[in-house]
Coordinates of C-alpha atoms in Angstrom, one line a residue:
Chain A
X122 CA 9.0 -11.9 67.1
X123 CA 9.0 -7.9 67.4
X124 CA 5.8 -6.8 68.3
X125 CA 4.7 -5.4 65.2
X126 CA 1.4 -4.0 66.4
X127 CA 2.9 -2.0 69.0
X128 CA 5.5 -0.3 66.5
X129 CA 2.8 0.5 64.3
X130 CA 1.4 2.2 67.1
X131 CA 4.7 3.8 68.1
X132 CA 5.3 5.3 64.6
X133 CA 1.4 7.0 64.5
X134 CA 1.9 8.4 68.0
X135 CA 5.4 9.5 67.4
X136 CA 4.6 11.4 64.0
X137 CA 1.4 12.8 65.0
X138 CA 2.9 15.9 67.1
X139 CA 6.3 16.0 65.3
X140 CA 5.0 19.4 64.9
X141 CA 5.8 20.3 68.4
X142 CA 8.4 18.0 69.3
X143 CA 10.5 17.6 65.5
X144 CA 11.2 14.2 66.0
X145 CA 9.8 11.7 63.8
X146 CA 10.2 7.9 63.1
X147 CA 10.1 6.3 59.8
X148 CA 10.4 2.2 58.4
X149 CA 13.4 2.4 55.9
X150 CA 11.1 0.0 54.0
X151 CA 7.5 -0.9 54.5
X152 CA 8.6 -4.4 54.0
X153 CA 9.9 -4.4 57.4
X154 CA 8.8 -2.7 60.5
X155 CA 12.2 -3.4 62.2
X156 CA 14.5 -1.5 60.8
X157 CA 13.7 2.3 61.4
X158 CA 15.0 5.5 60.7
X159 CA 14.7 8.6 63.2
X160 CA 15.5 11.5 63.1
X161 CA 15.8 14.3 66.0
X162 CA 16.4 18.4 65.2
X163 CA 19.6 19.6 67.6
X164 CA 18.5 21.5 71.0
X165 CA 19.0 24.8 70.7
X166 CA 21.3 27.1 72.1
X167 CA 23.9 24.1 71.7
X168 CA 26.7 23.6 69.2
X169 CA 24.2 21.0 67.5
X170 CA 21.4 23.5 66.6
X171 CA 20.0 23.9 63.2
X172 CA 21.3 20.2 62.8
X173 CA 19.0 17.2 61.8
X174 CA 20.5 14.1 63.1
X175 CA 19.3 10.7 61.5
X176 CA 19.4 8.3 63.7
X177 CA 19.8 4.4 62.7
X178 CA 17.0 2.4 64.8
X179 CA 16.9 -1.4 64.7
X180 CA 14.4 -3.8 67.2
X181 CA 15.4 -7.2 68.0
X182 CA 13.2 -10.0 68.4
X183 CA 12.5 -9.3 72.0
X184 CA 11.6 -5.8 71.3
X185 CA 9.8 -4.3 74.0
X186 CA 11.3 -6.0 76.3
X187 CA 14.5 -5.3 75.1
X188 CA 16.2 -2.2 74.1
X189 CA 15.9 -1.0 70.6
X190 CA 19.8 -1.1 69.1
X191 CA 19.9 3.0 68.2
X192 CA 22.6 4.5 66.7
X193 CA 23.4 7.8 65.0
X194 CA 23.8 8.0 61.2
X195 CA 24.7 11.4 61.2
X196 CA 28.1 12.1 62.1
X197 CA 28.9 14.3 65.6
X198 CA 30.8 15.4 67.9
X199 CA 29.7 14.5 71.3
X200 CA 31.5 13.0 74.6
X201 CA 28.8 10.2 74.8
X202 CA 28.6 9.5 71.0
X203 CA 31.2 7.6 68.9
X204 CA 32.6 10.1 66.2
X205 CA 33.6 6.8 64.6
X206 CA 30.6 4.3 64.7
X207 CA 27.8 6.4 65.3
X208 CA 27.1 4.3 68.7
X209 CA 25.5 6.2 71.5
X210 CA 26.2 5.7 75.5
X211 CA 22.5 5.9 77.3
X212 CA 21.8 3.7 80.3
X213 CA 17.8 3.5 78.6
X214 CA 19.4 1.7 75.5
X215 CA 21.4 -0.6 78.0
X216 CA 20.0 -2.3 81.2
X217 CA 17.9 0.7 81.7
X218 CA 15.2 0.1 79.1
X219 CA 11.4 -0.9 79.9
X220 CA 8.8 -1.8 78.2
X221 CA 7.4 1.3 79.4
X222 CA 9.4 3.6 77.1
X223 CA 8.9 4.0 73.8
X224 CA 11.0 4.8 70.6
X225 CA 9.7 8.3 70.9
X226 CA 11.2 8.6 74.7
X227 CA 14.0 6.9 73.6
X228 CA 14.9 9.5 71.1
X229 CA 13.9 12.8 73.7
X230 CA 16.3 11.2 76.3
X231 CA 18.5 10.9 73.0
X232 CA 18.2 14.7 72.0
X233 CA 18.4 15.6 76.0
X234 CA 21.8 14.0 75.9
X235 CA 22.7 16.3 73.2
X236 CA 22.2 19.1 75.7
X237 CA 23.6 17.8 79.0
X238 CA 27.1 15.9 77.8
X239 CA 27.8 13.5 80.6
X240 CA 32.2 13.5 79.9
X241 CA 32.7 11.7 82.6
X242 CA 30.8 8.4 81.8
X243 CA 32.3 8.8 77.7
X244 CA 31.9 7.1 74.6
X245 CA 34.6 8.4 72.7
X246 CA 37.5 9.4 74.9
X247 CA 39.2 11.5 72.6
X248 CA 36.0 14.1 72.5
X249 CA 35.9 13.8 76.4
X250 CA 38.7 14.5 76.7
X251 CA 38.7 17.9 74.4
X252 CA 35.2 18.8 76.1
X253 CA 36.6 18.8 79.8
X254 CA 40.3 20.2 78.5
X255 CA 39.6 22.5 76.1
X256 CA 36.3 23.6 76.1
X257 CA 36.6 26.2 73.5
X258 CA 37.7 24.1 70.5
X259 CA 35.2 21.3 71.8
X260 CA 32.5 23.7 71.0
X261 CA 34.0 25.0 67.7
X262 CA 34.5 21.2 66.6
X263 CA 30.9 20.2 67.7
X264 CA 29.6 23.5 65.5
X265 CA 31.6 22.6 62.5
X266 CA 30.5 19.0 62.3
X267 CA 26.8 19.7 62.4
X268 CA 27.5 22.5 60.1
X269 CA 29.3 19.9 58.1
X270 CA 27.1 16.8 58.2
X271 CA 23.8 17.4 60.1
X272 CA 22.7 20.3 57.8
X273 CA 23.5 18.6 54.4
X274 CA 20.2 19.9 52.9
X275 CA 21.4 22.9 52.0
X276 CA 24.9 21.4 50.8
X277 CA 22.2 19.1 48.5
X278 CA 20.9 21.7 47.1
X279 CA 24.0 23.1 46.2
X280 CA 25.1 20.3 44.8
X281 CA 22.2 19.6 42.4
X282 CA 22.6 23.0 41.2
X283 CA 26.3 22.2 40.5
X284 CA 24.8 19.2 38.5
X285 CA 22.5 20.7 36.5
X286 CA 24.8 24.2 35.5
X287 CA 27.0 21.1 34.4
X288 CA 24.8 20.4 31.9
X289 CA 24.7 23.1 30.3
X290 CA 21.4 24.9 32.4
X291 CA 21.8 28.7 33.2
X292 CA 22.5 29.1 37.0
X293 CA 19.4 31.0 37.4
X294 CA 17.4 28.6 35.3
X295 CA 18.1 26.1 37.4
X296 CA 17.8 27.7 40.7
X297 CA 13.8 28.4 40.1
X298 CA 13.4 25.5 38.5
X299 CA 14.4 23.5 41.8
X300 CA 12.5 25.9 43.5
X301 CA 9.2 25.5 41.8
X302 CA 9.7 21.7 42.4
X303 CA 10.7 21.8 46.1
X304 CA 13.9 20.6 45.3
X305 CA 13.7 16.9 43.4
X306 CA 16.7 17.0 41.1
X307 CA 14.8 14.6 38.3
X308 CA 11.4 17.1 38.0
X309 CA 13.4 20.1 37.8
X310 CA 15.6 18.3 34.9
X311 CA 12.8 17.5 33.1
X312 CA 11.1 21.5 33.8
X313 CA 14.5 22.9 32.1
X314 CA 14.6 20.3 28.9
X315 CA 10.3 20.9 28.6
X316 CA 11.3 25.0 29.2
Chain B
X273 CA 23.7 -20.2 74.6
X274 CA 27.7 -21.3 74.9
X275 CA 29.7 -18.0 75.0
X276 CA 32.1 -17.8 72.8
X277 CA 35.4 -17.1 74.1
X278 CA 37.3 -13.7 73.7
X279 CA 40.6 -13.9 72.3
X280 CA 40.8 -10.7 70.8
X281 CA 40.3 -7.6 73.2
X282 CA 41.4 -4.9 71.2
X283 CA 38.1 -4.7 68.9
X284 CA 36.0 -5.5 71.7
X285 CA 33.6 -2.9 71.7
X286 CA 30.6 -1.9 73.7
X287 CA 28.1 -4.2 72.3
X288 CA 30.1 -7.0 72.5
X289 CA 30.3 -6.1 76.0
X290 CA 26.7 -6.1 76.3
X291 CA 26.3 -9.4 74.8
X292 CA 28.6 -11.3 76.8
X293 CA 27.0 -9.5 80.1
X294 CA 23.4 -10.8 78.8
X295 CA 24.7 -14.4 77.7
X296 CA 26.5 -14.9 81.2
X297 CA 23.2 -13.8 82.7
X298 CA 21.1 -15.7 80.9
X299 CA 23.3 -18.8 81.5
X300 CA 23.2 -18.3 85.1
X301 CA 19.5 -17.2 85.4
X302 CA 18.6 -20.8 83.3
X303 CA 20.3 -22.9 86.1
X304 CA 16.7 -22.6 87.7
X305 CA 13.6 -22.3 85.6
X306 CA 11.1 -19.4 86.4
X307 CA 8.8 -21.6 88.7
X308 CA 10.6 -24.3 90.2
X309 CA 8.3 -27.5 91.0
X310 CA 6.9 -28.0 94.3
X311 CA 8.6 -30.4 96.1
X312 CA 5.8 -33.2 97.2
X313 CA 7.8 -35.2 99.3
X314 CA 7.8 -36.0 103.3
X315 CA 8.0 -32.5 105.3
X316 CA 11.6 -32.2 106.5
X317 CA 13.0 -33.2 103.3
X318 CA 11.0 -31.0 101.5
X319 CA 11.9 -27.8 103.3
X320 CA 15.5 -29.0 103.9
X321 CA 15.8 -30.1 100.3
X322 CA 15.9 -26.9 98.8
X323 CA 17.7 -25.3 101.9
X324 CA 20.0 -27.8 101.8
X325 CA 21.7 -26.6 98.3
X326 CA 21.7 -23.0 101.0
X327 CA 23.0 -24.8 103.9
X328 CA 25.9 -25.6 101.0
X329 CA 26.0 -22.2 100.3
X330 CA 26.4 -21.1 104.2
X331 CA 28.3 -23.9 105.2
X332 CA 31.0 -22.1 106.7
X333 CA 29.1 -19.2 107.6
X334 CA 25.8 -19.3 110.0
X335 CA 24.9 -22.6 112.1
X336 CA 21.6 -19.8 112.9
X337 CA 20.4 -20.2 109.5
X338 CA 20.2 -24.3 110.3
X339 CA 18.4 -23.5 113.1
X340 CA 15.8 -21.3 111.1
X341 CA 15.4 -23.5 108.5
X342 CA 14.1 -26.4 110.9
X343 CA 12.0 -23.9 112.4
X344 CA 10.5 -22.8 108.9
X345 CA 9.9 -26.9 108.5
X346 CA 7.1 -27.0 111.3
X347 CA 5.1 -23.7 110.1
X348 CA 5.3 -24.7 106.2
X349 CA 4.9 -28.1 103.7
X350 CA 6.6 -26.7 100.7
X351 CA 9.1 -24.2 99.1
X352 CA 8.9 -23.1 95.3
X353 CA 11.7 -21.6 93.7
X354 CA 12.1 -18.8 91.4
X355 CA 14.9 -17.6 89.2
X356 CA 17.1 -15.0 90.4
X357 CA 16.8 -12.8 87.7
X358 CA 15.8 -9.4 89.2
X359 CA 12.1 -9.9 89.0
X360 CA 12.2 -12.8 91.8
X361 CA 9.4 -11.0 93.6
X362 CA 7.5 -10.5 90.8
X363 CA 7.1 -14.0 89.6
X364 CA 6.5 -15.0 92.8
X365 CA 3.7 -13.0 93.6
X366 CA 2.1 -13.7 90.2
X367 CA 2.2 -17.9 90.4
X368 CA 1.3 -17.4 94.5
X369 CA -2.1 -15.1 93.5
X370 CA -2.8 -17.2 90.5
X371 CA -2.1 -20.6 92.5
X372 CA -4.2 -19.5 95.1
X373 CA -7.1 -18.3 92.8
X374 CA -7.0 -21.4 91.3
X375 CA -7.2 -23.6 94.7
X376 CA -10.1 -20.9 95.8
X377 CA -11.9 -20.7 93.2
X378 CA -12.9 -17.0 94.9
X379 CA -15.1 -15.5 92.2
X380 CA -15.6 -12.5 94.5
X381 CA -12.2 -11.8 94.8
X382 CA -11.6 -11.7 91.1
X383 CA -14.1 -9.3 90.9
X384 CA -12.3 -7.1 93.7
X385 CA -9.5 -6.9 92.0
X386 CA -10.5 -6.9 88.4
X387 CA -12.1 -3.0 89.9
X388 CA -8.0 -2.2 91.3
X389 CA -6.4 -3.4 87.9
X390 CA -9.7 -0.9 85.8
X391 CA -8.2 2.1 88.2
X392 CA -4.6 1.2 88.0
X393 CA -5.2 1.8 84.2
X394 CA -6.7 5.0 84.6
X395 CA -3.6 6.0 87.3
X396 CA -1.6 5.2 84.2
X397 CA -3.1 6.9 81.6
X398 CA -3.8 9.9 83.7
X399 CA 0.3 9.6 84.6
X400 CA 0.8 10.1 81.1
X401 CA 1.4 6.6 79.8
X402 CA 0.9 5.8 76.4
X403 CA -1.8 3.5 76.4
X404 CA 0.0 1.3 74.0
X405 CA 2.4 0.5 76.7
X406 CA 0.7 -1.6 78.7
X407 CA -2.5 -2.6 77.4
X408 CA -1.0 -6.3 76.5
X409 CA -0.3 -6.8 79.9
X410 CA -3.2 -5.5 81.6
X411 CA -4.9 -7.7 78.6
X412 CA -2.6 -10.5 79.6
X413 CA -3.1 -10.4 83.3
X414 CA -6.7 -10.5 83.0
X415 CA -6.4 -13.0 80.1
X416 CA -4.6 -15.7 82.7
X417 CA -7.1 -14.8 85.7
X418 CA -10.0 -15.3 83.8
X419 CA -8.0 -19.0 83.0
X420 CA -8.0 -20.0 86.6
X421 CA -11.3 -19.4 87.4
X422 CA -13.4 -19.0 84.0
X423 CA -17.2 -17.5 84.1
X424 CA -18.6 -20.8 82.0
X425 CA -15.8 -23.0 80.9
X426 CA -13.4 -25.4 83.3
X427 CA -10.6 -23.3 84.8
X428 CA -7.2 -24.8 83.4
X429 CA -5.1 -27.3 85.4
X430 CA -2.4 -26.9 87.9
X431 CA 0.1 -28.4 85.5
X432 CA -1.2 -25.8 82.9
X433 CA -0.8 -22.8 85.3
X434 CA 2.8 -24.1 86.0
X435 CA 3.4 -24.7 82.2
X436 CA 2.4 -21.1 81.4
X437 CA 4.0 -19.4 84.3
X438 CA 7.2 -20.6 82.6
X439 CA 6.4 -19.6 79.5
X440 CA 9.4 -16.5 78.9
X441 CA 7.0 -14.3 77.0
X442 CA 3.4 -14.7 79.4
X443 CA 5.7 -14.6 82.4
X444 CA 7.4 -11.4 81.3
X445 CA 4.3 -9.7 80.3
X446 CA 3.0 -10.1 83.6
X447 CA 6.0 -9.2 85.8
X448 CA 5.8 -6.0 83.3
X449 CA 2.2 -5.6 84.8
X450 CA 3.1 -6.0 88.0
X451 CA 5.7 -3.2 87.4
X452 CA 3.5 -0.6 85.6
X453 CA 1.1 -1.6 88.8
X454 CA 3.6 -0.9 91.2
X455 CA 4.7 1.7 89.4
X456 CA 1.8 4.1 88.6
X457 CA 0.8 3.6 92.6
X458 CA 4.1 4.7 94.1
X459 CA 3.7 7.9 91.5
X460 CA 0.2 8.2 92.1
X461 CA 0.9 8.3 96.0
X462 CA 4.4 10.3 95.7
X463 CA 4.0 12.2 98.7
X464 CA 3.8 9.3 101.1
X465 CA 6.6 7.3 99.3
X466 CA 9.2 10.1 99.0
X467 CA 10.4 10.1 101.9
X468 CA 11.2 6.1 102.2
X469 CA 12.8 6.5 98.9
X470 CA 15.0 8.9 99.3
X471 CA 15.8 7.0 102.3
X472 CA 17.0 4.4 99.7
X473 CA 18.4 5.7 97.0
X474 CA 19.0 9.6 97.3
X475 CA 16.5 9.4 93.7
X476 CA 13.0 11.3 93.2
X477 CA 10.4 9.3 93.2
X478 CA 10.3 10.2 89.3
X479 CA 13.5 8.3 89.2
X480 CA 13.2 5.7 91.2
X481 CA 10.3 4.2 89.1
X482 CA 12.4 5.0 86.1
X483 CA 15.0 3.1 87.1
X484 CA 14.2 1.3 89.7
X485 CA 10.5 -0.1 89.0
X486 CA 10.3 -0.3 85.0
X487 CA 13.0 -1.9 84.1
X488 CA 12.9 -5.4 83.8
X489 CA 15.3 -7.4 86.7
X490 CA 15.5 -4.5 88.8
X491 CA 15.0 -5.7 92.4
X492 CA 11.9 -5.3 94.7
X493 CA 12.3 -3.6 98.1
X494 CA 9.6 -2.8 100.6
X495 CA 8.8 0.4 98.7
X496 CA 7.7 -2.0 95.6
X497 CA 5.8 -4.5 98.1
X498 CA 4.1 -1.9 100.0
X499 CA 3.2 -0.4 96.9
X500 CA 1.6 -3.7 94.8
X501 CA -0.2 -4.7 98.1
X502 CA -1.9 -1.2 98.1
X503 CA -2.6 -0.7 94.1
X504 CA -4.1 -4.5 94.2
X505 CA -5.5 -4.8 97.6
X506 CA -3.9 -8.0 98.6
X507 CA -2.2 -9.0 101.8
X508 CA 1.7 -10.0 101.5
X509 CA 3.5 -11.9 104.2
X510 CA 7.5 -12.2 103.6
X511 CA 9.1 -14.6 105.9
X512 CA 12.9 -13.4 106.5
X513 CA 15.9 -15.9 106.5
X514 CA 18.8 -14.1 107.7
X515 CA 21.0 -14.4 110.4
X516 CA 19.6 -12.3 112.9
X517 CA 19.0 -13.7 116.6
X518 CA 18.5 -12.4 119.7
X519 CA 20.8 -11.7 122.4
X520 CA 21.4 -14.9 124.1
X521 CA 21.7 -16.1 120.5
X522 CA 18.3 -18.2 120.1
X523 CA 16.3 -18.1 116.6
X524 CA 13.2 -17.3 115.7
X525 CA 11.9 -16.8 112.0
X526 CA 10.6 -12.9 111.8
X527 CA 8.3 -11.8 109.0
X528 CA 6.2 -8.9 108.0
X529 CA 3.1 -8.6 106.6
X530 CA 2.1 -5.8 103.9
X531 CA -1.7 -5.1 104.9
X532 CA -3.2 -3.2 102.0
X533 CA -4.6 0.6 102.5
X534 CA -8.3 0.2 103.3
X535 CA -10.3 0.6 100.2
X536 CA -13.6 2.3 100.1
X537 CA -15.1 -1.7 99.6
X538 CA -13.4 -3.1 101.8
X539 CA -13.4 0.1 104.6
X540 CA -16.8 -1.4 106.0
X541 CA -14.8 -4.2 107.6
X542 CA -12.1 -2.7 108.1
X543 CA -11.9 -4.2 111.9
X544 CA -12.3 -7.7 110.3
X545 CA -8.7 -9.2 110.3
X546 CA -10.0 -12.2 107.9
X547 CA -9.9 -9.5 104.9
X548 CA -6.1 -8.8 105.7
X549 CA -5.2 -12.4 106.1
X550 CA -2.6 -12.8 104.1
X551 CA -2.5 -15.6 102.0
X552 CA 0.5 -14.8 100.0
X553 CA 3.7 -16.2 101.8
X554 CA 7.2 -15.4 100.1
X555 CA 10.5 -16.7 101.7
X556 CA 13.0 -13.6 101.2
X557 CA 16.5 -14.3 101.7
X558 CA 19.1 -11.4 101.1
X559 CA 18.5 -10.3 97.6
X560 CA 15.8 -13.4 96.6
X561 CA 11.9 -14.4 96.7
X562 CA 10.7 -17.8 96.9
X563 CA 7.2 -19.2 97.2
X564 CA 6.4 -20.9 100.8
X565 CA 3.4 -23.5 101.3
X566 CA 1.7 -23.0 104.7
X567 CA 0.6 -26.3 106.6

């Protein structure tokens, strides 16, 4: 059995100073307290910031006394992150987990990764590879994917607007009216047709 | 659990990796339960009994390690096993302390350290622990010493004790314990532990109880012996199997004793030696702890 009292615990701590640390821990249902979704903002003054990168968090049965299975949703471009699967190479998620971290801790030692690649000890050889060779184009590549898929709230809006010119909504129109709703496609639909 | 066999490397990934590391340590670690069973039988058989699965072991190596064992068989009746999983020392210490509480029945010396485990929580909190981190094992802990020697009820039996020491999930919660212990003293204390383990390891002391300390099945080494004796106040003896001997190649048994800081309680009587009589006795051999029975 996870030890549901102590997430519950985890999840209050963790989101009660996400002001100051931006990383925050949510249930993907409230069904069940074992399958988690965080999410970390990219460290600045690294190819990964102004990124939000979800992170795919699941506990097994012997949770805390073994390793949370974490694994990034968002796509990126790191020596010690698959670009494939998402899976992330961290000795705290292997046989250097205790009981005394937390998901929080988990998911600083996470984002600290994201500033201090370790090429040597890789996850995905081909990124390794282009960090230590060609540094340069490493960097670029990193950019463009968290320009590409870490910073898709912008690209949503976009594409809502898209949605709604499509049927038949003046551009403007629909730009204030997503606005005035903070965004949620459905409300703003329903502010044009009432308009 | 069998492990399945591999016949397909290519999509072998990481996590399968980790699995078939964990179910090949599990399988060895459940050759030999947490607590073994002490052997009641006549006094050479019993210490040679379990030495003689060693002598098995060391058969071609060390005729000196014989010679030790027979001299172990005149100081002590009995020899309890523990797993070799990495928290050896751990579950050691925690059946020897509750084992002996139990025997005792020393109120007092609940009392003593139920004031070390109250401060040891404060080290914690004030190292920056989450409170949520420990508090089932400090709860736990207390829980099983308040077992042995109840205020009003009957303490539990010996089988009991046993029974729960080899329950996974009580056992684990207080080896964690043990670790947050040891732990938050060797931070707490920092300056006078650096140096030994950089000695070690080349880590901080930061890192060393990261990786060293916390994790479940990492190893115990002085540093983590010194430190529990201190944090709880309680007298360790290790008795050392090893091949060591003197010059003209005769045996004799060596072992230490870890004699807890004085304490402000227990500074008074300091001079007494009864206070820092051990009554803890673990067999170490290279890389294991096992539980020894004093005549």
């Amino acid at each position: 059995m996870v030890d549901f009292a102590r997430v519950q615990k985890e999840l209050q701590e963790c989101n009660r100073d996400f002001e100051v640390s931006g990383i925050r821990v949510v249930p993907k249902s409230e069904a069940n307290l074992a399958h988690l979704l965080g999410t970390i903002p990219g460290p600045l003054g690294t190819p990964y910031e102004g990124g939000t990168f979800k992170i795919d968090i699941n506990l097994t049965d012997g949770y805390p006394f073994e390793p949370p299975k974490m694994k990034f949703v968002t796509k990126v471009w790191h020596p010690n992150i698959s670009s494939q699967s998402g899976a992330i190479c961290l000795d705290i998620l292997k046989d250097q987990w205790s009981p005394a971290l937390t998901l929080k801790t988990a998911l600083l030692s996470i984002q600290a990764l994201l500033s201090a690649p370790e090429p040597d000890d890789p996850q995905d050889a081909v990124v390794a590879q282009q960090y230590l060779r060609e540094h340069h184009t490493f960097l670029g590549t990193a950019r463009y994917w968290t320009e590409a898929f870490a910073m898709t709230s912008s690209l949503d809006v976009e594409e809502k607007v898209k949605k709604l010119v499509e049927m038949g909504f003046p551009e403007t129109l629909v730009r204030s009216a997503l606005d005035s709703v903070g965004g949620d496609e459905n409300l703003a639909l329903e502010k044009l047709c009432s308009g | 659990m069998p492990i399945p066999e591999i016949n397909n490397w290519e999509h072998f990934r990481d996590d399968d990796i980790m699995l078939r590391h964990s179910a090949i340590q599990a399988e060895e670690a459940m050759k030999v339960p947490f607590i073994g069973d002490k052997a009641r039988k006549p006094l050479i058989l019993i210490v040679l009994e379990p030495i003689s699965s060693l002598a098995v072991e060391y058969q071609l190596g060390s005729p000196i390690l014989l010679e030790k064992i027979k001299v172990l068989a005149a100081q002590f009746t009995a020899i309890r096993r523990t797993r070799g999983d990495g928290n050896c020392f751990f579950r050691s210490f925690m059946f020897a302390y509750l084992d002996h509480i139990l025997e005792s029945q020393d109120r007092p010396e609940v009392d003593r350290i139920t004031v070390n485990v109250e401060q040891c929580r404060k080290t914690l909190l004030s190292l920056g622990h989450a409170e949520f981190t420990f508090e089932d094992c400090f709860a736990l802990f207390l829980e099983q010493l308040e077992s042995v020697v109840p205020r009003c009820e009957i303490p539990i039996s010996h089988d009991e004790l046993v029974e729960r020491s080899r329950d996974q999930s009580t056992s684990d919660y207080v080896v964690m314990f043990f670790r947050f212990i040891t732990s938050g003293e060797i931070r707490k204390r920092s300056e006078f532990y650096e140096p030994f383990i950089h000695g070690l390891t080349n880590m901080s002391v930061e890192q060393f109880c990261k990786s060293s300390v916390e994790p479940m099945g990492e190893e115990s080494d002085h540093v983590h012996i010194t430190a529990l004796s201190d944090a709880l106040g309680i007298p360790i003896r290790i008795v050392y199997l090893d091949r060591s001997c003197d010059d003209k190649g005769h045996v004799s048994v060596n072992h230490h004793d870890f004699s807890p800081l004085a304490t402000d309680s227990t500074k008074a009587n300091a001079c007494c030696s009864e206070a820092h009589k051990p009554f803890i006795t673990l067999l170490y051999r290279p890389g294991h702890y096992d539980i020894l029975y004093p005549k």
